[in-house]
Structure formats: C-alpha cells, structure tokens
mmCIF file of C-alpha atoms (C1' of nucleotides) and ligand atoms in Angstrom:
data_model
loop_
_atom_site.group_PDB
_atom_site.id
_atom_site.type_symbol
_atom_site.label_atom_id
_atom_site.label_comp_id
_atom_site.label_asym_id
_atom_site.label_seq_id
_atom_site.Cartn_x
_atom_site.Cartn_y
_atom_site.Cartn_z
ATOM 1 C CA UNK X 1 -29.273 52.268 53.105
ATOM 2 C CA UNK X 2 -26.256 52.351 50.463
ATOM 3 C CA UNK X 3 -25.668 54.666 47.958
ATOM 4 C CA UNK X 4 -25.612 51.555 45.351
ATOM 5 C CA UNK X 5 -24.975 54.721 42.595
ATOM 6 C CA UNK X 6 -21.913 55.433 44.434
ATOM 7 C CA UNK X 7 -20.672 51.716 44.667
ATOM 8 C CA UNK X 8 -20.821 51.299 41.489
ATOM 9 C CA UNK X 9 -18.709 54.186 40.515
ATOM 10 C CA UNK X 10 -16.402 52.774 42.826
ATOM 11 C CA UNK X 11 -16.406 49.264 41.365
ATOM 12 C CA UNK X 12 -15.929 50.528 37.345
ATOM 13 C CA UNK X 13 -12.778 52.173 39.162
ATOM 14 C CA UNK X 14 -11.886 49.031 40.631
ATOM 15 C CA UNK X 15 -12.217 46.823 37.115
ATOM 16 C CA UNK X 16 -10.119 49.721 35.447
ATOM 17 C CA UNK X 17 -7.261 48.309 37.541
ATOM 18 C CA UNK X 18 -7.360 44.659 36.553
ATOM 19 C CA UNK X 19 -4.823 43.418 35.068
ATOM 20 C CA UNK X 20 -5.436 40.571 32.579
ATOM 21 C CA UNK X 21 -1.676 39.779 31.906
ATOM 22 C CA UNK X 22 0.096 36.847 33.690
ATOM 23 C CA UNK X 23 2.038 37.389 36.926
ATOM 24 C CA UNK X 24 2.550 33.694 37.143
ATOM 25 C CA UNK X 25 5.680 33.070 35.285
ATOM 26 C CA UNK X 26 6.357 30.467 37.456
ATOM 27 C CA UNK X 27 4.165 27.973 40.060
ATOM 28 C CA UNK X 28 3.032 29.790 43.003
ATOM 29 C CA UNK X 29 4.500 28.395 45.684
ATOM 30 C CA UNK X 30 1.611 29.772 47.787
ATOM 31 C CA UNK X 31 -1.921 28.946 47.106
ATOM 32 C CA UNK X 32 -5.178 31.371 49.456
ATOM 33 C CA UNK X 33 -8.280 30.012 49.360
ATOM 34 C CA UNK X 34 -10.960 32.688 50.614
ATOM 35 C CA UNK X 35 -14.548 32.184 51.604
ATOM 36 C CA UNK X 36 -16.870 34.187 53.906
ATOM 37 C CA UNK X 37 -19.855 32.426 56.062
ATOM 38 C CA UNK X 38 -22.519 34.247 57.952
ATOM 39 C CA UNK X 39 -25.830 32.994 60.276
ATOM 40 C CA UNK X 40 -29.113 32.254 58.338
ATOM 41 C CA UNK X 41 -30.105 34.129 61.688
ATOM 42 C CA UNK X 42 -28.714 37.672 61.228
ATOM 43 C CA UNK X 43 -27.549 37.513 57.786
ATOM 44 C CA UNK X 44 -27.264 40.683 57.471
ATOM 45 C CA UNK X 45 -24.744 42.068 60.328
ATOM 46 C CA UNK X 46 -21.962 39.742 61.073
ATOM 47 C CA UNK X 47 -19.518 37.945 58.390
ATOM 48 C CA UNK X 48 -17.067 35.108 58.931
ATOM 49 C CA UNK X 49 -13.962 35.043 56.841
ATOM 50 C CA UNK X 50 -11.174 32.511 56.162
ATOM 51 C CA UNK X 51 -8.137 32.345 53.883
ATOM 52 C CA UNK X 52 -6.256 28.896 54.159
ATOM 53 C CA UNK X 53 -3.031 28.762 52.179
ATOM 54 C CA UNK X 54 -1.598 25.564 50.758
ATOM 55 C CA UNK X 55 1.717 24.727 49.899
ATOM 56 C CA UNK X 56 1.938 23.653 45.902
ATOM 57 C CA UNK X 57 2.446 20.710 44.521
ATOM 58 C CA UNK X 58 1.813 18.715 47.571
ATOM 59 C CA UNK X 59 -1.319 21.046 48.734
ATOM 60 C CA UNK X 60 -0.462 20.525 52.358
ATOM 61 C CA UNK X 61 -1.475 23.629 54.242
ATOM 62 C CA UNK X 62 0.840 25.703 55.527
ATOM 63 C CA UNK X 63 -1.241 28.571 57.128
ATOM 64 C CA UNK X 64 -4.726 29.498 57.621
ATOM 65 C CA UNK X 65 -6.443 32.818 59.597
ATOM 66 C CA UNK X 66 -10.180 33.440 60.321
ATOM 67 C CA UNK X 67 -11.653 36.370 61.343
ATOM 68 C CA UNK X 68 -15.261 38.164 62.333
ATOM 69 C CA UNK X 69 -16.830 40.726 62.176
ATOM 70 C CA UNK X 70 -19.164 43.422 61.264
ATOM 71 C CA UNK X 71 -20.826 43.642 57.578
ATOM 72 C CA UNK X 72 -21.172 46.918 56.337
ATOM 73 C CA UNK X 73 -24.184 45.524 53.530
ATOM 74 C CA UNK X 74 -27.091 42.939 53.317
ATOM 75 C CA UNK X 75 -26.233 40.735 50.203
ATOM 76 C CA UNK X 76 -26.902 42.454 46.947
ATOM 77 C CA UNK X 77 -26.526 40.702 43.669
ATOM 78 C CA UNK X 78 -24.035 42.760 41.781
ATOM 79 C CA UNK X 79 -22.760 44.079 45.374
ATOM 80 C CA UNK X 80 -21.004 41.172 47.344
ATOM 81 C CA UNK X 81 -17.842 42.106 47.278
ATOM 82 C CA UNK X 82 -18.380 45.286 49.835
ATOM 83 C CA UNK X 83 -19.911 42.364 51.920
ATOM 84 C CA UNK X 84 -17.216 40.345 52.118
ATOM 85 C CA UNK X 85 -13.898 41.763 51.225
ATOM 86 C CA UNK X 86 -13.576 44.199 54.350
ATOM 87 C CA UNK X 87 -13.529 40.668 56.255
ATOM 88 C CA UNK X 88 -11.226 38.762 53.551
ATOM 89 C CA UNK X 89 -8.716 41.536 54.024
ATOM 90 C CA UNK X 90 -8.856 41.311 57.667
ATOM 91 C CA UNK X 91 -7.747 38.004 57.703
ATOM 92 C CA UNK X 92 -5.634 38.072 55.017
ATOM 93 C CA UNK X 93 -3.612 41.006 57.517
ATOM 94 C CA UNK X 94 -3.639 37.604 60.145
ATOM 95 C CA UNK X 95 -1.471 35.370 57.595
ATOM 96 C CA UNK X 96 1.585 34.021 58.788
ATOM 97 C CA UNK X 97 2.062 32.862 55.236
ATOM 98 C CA UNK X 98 1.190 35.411 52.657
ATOM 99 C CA UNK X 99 -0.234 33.745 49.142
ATOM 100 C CA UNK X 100 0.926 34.021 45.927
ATOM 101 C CA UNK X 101 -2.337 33.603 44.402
ATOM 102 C CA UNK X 102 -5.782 34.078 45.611
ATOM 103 C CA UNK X 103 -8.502 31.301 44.672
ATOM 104 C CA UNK X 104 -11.693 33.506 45.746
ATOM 105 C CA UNK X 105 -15.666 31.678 45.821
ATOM 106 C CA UNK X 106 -17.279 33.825 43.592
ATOM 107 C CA UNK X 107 -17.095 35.609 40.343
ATOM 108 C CA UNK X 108 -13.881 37.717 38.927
ATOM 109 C CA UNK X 109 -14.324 39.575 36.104
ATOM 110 C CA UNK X 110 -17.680 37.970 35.198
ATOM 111 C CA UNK X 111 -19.751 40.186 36.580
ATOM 112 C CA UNK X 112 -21.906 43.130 35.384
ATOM 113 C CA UNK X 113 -19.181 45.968 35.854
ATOM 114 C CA UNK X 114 -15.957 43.293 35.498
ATOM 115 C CA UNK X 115 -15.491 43.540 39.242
ATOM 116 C CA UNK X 116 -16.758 40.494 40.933
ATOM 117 C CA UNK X 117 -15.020 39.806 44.390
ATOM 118 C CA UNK X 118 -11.918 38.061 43.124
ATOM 119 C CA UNK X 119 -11.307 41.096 40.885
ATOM 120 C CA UNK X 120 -12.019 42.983 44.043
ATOM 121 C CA UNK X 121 -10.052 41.697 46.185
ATOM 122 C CA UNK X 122 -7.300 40.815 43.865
ATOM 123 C CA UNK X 123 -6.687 44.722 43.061
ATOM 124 C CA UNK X 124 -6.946 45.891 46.263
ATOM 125 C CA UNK X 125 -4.212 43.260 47.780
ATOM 126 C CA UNK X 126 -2.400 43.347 44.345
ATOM 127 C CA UNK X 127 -2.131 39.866 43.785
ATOM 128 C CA UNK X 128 -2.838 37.281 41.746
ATOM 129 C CA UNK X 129 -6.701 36.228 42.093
ATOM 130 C CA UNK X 130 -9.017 33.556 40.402
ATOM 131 C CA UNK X 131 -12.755 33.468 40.723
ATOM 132 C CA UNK X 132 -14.242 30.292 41.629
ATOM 133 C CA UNK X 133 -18.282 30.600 41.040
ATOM 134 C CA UNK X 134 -20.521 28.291 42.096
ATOM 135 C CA UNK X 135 -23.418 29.447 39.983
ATOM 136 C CA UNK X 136 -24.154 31.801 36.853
ATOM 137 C CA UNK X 137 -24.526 35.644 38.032
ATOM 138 C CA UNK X 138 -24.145 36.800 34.137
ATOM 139 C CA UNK X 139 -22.929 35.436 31.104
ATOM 140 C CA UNK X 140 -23.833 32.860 27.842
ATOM 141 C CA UNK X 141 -21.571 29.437 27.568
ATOM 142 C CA UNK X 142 -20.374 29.446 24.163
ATOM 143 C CA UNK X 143 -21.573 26.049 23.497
ATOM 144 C CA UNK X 144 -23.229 23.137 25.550
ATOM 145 C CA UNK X 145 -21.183 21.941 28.235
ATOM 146 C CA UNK X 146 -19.568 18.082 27.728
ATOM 147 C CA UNK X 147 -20.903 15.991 30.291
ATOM 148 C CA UNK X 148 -17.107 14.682 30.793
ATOM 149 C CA UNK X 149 -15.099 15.546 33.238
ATOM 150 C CA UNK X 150 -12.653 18.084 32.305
ATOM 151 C CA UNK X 151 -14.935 19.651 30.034
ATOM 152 C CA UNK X 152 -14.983 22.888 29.241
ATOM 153 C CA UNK X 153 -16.364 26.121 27.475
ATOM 154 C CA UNK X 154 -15.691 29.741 27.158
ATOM 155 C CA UNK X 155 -18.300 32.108 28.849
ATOM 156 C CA UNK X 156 -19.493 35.104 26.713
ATOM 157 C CA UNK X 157 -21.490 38.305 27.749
ATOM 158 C CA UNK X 158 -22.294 40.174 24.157
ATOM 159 C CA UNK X 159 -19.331 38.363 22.407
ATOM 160 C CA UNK X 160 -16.604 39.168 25.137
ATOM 161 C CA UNK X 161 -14.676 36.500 26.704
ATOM 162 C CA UNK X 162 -15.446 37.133 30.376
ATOM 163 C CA UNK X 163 -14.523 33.270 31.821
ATOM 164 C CA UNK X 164 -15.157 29.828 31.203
ATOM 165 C CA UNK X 165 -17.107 26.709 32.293
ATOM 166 C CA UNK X 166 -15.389 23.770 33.807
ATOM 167 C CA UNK X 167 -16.598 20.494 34.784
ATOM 168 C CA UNK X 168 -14.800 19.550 37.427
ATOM 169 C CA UNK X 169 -16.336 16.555 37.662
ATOM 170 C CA UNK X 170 -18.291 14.256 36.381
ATOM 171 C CA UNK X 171 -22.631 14.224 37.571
ATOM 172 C CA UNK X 172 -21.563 17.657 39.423
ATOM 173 C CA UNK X 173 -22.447 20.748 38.338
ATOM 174 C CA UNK X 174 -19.911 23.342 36.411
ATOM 175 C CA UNK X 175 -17.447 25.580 38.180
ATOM 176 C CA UNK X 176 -18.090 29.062 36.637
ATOM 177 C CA UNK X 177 -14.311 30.515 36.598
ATOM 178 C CA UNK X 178 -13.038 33.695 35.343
ATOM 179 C CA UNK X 179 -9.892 36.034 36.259
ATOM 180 C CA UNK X 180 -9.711 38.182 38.924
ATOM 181 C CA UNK X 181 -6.119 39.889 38.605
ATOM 182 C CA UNK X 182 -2.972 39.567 37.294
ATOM 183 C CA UNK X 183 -4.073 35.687 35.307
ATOM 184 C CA UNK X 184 -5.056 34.982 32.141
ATOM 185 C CA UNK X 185 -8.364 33.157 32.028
ATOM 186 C CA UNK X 186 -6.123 30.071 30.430
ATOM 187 C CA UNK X 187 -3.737 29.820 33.429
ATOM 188 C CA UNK X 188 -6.627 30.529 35.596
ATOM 189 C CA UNK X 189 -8.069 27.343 34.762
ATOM 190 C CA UNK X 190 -5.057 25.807 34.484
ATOM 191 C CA UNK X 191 -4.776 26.260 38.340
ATOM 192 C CA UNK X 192 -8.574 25.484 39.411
ATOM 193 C CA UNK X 193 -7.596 22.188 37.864
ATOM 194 C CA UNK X 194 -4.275 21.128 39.259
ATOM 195 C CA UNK X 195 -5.419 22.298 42.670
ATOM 196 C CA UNK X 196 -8.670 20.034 42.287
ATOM 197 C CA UNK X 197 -8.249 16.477 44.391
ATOM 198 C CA UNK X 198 -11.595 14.711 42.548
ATOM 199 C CA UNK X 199 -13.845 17.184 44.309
ATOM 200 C CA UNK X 200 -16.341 19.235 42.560
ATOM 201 C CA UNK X 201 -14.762 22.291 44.695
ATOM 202 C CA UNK X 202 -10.638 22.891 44.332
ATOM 203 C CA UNK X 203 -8.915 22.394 47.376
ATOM 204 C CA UNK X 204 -8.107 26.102 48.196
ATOM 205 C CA UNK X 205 -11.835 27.147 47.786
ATOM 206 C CA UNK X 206 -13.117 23.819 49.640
ATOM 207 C CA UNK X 207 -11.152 24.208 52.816
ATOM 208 C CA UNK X 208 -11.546 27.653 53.056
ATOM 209 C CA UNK X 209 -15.509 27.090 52.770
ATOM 210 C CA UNK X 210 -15.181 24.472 55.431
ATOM 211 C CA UNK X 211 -12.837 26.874 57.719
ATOM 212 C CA UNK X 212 -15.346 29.937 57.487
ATOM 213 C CA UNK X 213 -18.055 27.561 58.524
ATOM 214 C CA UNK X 214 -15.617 26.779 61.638
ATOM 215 C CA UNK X 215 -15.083 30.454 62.209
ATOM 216 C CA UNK X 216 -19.149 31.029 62.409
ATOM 217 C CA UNK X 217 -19.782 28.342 64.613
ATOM 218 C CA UNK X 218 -17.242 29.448 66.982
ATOM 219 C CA UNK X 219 -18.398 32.824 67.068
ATOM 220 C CA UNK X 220 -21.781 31.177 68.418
ATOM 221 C CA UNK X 221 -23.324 32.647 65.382
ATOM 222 C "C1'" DG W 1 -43.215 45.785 33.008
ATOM 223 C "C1'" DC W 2 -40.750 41.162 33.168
ATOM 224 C "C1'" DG W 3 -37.162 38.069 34.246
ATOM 225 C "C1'" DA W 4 -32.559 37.143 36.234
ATOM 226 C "C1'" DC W 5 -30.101 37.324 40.184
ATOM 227 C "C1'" DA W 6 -22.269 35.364 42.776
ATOM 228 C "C1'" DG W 7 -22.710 34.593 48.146
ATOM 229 C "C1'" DA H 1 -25.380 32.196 52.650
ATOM 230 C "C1'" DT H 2 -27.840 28.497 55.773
ATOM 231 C "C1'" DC H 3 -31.048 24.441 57.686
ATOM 232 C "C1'" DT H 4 -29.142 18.513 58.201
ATOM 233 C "C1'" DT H 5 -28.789 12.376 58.301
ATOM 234 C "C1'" DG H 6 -29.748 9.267 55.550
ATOM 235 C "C1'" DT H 7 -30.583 8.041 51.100
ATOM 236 C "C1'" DC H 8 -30.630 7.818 46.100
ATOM 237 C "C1'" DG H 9 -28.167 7.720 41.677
ATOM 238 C "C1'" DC H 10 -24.250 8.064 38.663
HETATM 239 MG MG1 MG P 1 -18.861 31.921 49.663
#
DNA sequence: GCGACAG
DNA sequence: ATCTTGTCGC
C-alpha cells in the first residue's frame, strides 16, 4: 500500500533539484556503476545492490560494495527509484572509493516527472549521474535510428529534449541515455561511449549488473 | 475506455 | 527483474 500521490510529490521535488549544467570540467577519475537484482521468487521484498567503481582511462576497477536488503515497494513503472535507491545508497555508504560520476541502469531525466533513478539518486548523493536505459519507459526518437554503430538520435517527449538514443553496437538494440545530475546530455553520452569496451552494455553498468547478480545469489535468494 | 509501461 | 545451454544470425 503506497501513497503513490505522495511519491510523486516527492519526486517533482526531487527533478526541481537537477542540475543540467556540467560538473565535469575535467575526466572523472572515478567511474560507479549501479545496478540492483532481486529473486523472480519474492520479487517484491528483498533487493540486491552493487556499485563497482572503475578507474578511467584504463577502466580497471578499483572498488566495488554490495549490499541487501529490504524493499520498501513492489516494482511500479514510474516508481523504481523508491525500490532501489534506499539499497544503491547503502552501498554506496560501503565504498572504499567514492565515484566521481554515477553510470545508473535505468532512466534519468526521461521519465514522466524528470526523475528517473539516476536523477534520483544523483540528487540525493549530489553527484554526477547518467542514466543508462535498457528499454523505452517514455519518449519519441527524433528520427529513425542508423543501424551503425555509433548511431545516434535525440529523444523527445512533446518537443523537449529529455535524452538520446545510442547504438552501442551494431545488431544490438539502442541504449536509451539521458542525464541524471550535474551532465549535459552531450557529455553524458560522451561518457556511455568511452566507457563502452564493444559491449552493448558500458563497462560501469555491465559489471555492476553482473556484481548485483553475485550479491543475490549469495544471499541464497 | 484503451494502450503503454525503466527494472 | 528472473528462468538457462546451446544455437542461430549478423
Ligand atoms: Mg537494473
């Protein structure tokens, strides 16, 4: 039972405090990929979180911290970030090596309030955060997608800019990026890109995915 | 009312 | 999100 009316309250709140300006004058040196897991089992009531941080240029990790525990909300489209976040901050609090800049698996600002979990979490730790989508929760491409890779297109919702389409690679389907905090959607592309290694997935995203997954399965859930 | 719907 | 090794196609 969640007061969704309330949530959403707080999330305009949250997307208020975005900031759409660069904070990355210069390379971060410190690179957080985040991803949650949970059981097909008991979806519902226990969340696995990871943050692995990677060392830029050479994208050697230099930290990583994993953590479980208790979700406070099924999944609700429009809603994940009160899923997941609690957990993402939890972990992030286990870091021997804080991030720069946050590379989050889902939506930023694309999303129907401008607060999708990398805008989320990105205000609430104050740092620099990209979302990394998977899949379309709203928005139009401006124009086909090129089947190249390295293609790439602007995502609209009623004429606003809200992120953009990349194909990371070729045969795979798009990444569906947009800012979280303190990025411009430019130089948040810019750094889903030279963090890719000729995955579909960038590397900060990718191991973090695989490390939640870890997390899980040690938990025995 | 109908369709869409991150993870 | 997750189930799962081999197999198919670019
Ligand atoms: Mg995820």
């Amino acid at each position: 039972m969640a007061d969704l009316a309330a949530l959403r309250e707080e999330q305009r709140a949250i997307a208020a405090r975005v900031i759409a300006q660069d904070a990355l004058t210069a390379a971060p040196r410190f690179i957080g990929g985040v991803d949650i897991s949970c059981s097909r089992f008991d979806p519902t009531q226990r969340v696995h979180a990871a943050i692995v941080v990677l060392e830029w240029p050479g994208l050697t990790e230099v930290a990583r911290a994993g953590i479980s525990c208790h979700a406070d909300l099924p999944y609700i489209t429009g809603f994940l970030a009160f899923r997941e976040v609690p957990a993402a901050l939890a972990a992030f609090d286990q870091l021997a090596v804080k991030p720069d800049l946050l590379m989050v698996d889902g939506q930023g600002i694309a999303h129907p309030r401008r607060c999708g979990i990398a805008a989320h979490l990105g205000v609430m730790l104050d740092l620099p955060a990209i979302g990394v989508g998977k899949s379309r929760l709203i928005g139009t491409p401006e124009a086909p997608l090129g089947e190249a890779a390295g293609s790439q297109v602007r995502l609209l919702d009623r004429g606003e800019e809200i992120g953009a389409l990349l194909r990371s690679r070729a045969h795979s389907n798009p990444l569906w990026i947009s800012i979280g905090h303190r990025v411009s959607l430019a130089t948040a592309v810019k750094w889903v890109r030279a963090t890719s290694r000729g995955r579909r997935l960038p590397e900060p995203t990718r191991l973090a995915h695989e490390a939640a997954g870890m997390v899980r399965r040690a938990a025995c859930g």
